[in-house]
């Protein structure tokens, strides 16, 4: 059974940082394309970033997070990360990780990030 478990969310003030983690099991983590997706209250899903299986190619889709969010992975630990710096209130959302493996995309349960003063 494929499982993706996100952690690291929380309530922070504007300008602070958080690091989200996503640990995968039940599939060959080192062969999966991983993505971060977020959903703000009352809005649809928004793709944040994507990283290839070997970490050689990383794409960030949202202009407002470029230069602030860093996507990485550690295949030895079956873990995928999103380092979020200089957080803004508009970054408030539920953050999900997804894994594309053997033609199927799986999504975790999410971790809540709230940025508020």
Short mmCIF file of C-alpha atoms in Angstrom, two decimals:
data_model
loop_
_atom_site.label_atom_id
_atom_site.label_comp_id
_atom_site.label_asym_id
_atom_site.label_seq_id
_atom_site.Cartn_x
_atom_site.Cartn_y
_atom_site.Cartn_z
CA UNK A 1 0.00 0.00 0.00
CA UNK A 2 1.34 3.39 -1.01
CA UNK A 3 1.53 5.86 1.85
CA UNK A 4 2.64 9.48 1.87
CA UNK A 5 2.90 11.23 5.21
CA UNK A 6 3.44 14.97 5.37
CA UNK A 7 4.71 16.78 8.44
CA UNK A 8 6.21 20.08 9.49
CA UNK A 9 3.27 22.42 9.10
CA UNK A 10 2.16 24.86 11.73
CA UNK A 11 1.29 28.42 12.65
CA UNK A 12 4.04 30.96 12.02
CA UNK A 13 4.35 34.71 11.72
CA UNK A 14 5.09 36.47 8.43
CA UNK A 15 8.77 36.29 7.57
CA UNK A 16 9.39 33.05 9.41
CA UNK A 17 10.34 29.69 7.93
CA UNK A 18 9.04 26.14 7.92
CA UNK A 19 10.33 22.91 6.43
CA UNK A 20 7.76 20.42 5.26
CA UNK A 21 8.63 16.75 4.92
CA UNK A 22 6.90 13.97 3.05
CA UNK A 23 7.89 10.39 3.74
CA UNK A 24 6.83 7.72 1.27
CA UNK A 25 6.41 3.98 1.62
CA UNK A 26 4.90 1.11 -0.33
CA UNK A 27 6.57 2.07 -3.59
CA UNK A 28 10.05 2.58 -5.01
CA UNK A 29 10.59 6.12 -3.77
CA UNK A 30 13.76 6.64 -5.81
CA UNK A 31 11.85 6.13 -9.06
CA UNK A 32 8.92 8.44 -8.30
CA UNK A 33 8.40 12.01 -9.46
CA UNK A 34 7.37 14.04 -6.44
CA UNK A 35 5.34 17.23 -6.28
CA UNK A 36 4.08 19.70 -3.69
CA UNK A 37 0.55 20.96 -4.14
CA UNK A 38 -1.35 23.41 -1.96
CA UNK A 39 -4.92 24.44 -1.43
CA UNK A 40 -5.80 27.74 0.19
CA UNK A 41 -9.13 28.15 1.97
CA UNK A 42 -11.94 28.37 -0.56
CA UNK A 43 -9.62 27.88 -3.53
CA UNK A 44 -8.60 25.06 -5.85
CA UNK A 45 -5.43 23.04 -5.92
CA UNK A 46 -2.28 24.92 -6.90
CA UNK A 47 0.88 23.10 -7.97
CA UNK A 48 3.88 24.41 -6.09
CA UNK A 49 6.86 22.43 -7.32
CA UNK A 50 8.06 19.21 -8.89
CA UNK A 51 11.26 17.22 -8.63
CA UNK A 52 12.42 14.37 -10.83
CA UNK A 53 13.22 10.93 -9.43
CA UNK A 54 16.95 11.56 -9.19
CA UNK A 55 16.56 15.17 -8.08
CA UNK A 56 18.27 16.39 -11.22
CA UNK A 57 15.42 18.59 -12.41
CA UNK A 58 13.35 20.83 -10.13
CA UNK A 59 10.54 23.08 -11.29
CA UNK A 60 8.74 25.72 -9.26
CA UNK A 61 5.39 26.69 -10.70
CA UNK A 62 4.32 29.66 -8.61
CA UNK A 63 6.14 32.90 -9.31
CA UNK A 64 5.45 34.29 -5.84
CA UNK A 65 7.37 31.47 -4.13
CA UNK A 66 10.38 31.41 -6.44
CA UNK A 67 13.44 32.38 -4.45
CA UNK A 68 11.66 31.63 -1.16
CA UNK A 69 10.73 27.94 -1.41
CA UNK A 70 13.33 25.23 -1.96
CA UNK A 71 12.36 21.74 -3.08
CA UNK A 72 14.62 18.77 -2.44
CA UNK A 73 14.59 15.05 -1.76
CA UNK A 74 16.64 12.40 -0.01
CA UNK A 75 16.02 9.08 -1.69
CA UNK A 76 18.01 7.22 0.95
CA UNK A 77 15.45 8.41 3.50
CA UNK A 78 12.45 8.15 1.15
CA UNK A 79 11.70 11.73 2.07
CA UNK A 80 10.82 14.82 0.07
CA UNK A 81 11.15 18.35 1.43
CA UNK A 82 9.84 21.86 0.95
CA UNK A 83 11.87 24.53 2.70
CA UNK A 84 9.70 27.61 2.94
CA UNK A 85 11.38 30.90 3.83
CA UNK A 86 10.06 34.43 4.27
CA UNK A 87 6.54 33.11 4.58
CA UNK A 88 3.65 35.40 3.73
CA UNK A 89 -0.02 35.29 4.74
CA UNK A 90 -0.90 34.30 1.17
CA UNK A 91 1.11 31.10 1.66
CA UNK A 92 -1.54 29.91 4.11
CA UNK A 93 -2.87 26.61 2.77
CA UNK A 94 -3.03 22.89 3.21
CA UNK A 95 0.10 21.47 1.63
CA UNK A 96 0.06 18.03 0.04
CA UNK A 97 2.78 15.91 -1.47
CA UNK A 98 2.11 13.68 -4.44
CA UNK A 99 4.04 10.77 -5.91
CA UNK A 100 3.83 9.72 -9.54
CA UNK A 101 4.87 6.10 -9.71
CA UNK A 102 4.15 3.43 -12.33
CA UNK A 103 1.61 5.65 -14.05
CA UNK A 104 -0.44 6.45 -10.94
CA UNK A 105 -0.43 9.59 -8.82
CA UNK A 106 -0.91 9.31 -5.08
CA UNK A 107 -1.51 12.15 -2.62
CA UNK A 108 -0.92 12.37 1.10
CA UNK A 109 -3.31 13.71 3.72
CA UNK A 110 -1.65 17.10 3.88
CA UNK A 111 -0.17 19.38 6.50
CA UNK A 112 -1.61 22.77 7.37
CA UNK A 113 0.50 25.89 7.07
CA UNK A 114 -0.90 29.09 8.54
CA UNK A 115 0.96 32.37 8.30
CA UNK A 116 -0.51 35.05 10.49
CA UNK A 117 0.55 37.79 12.85
#
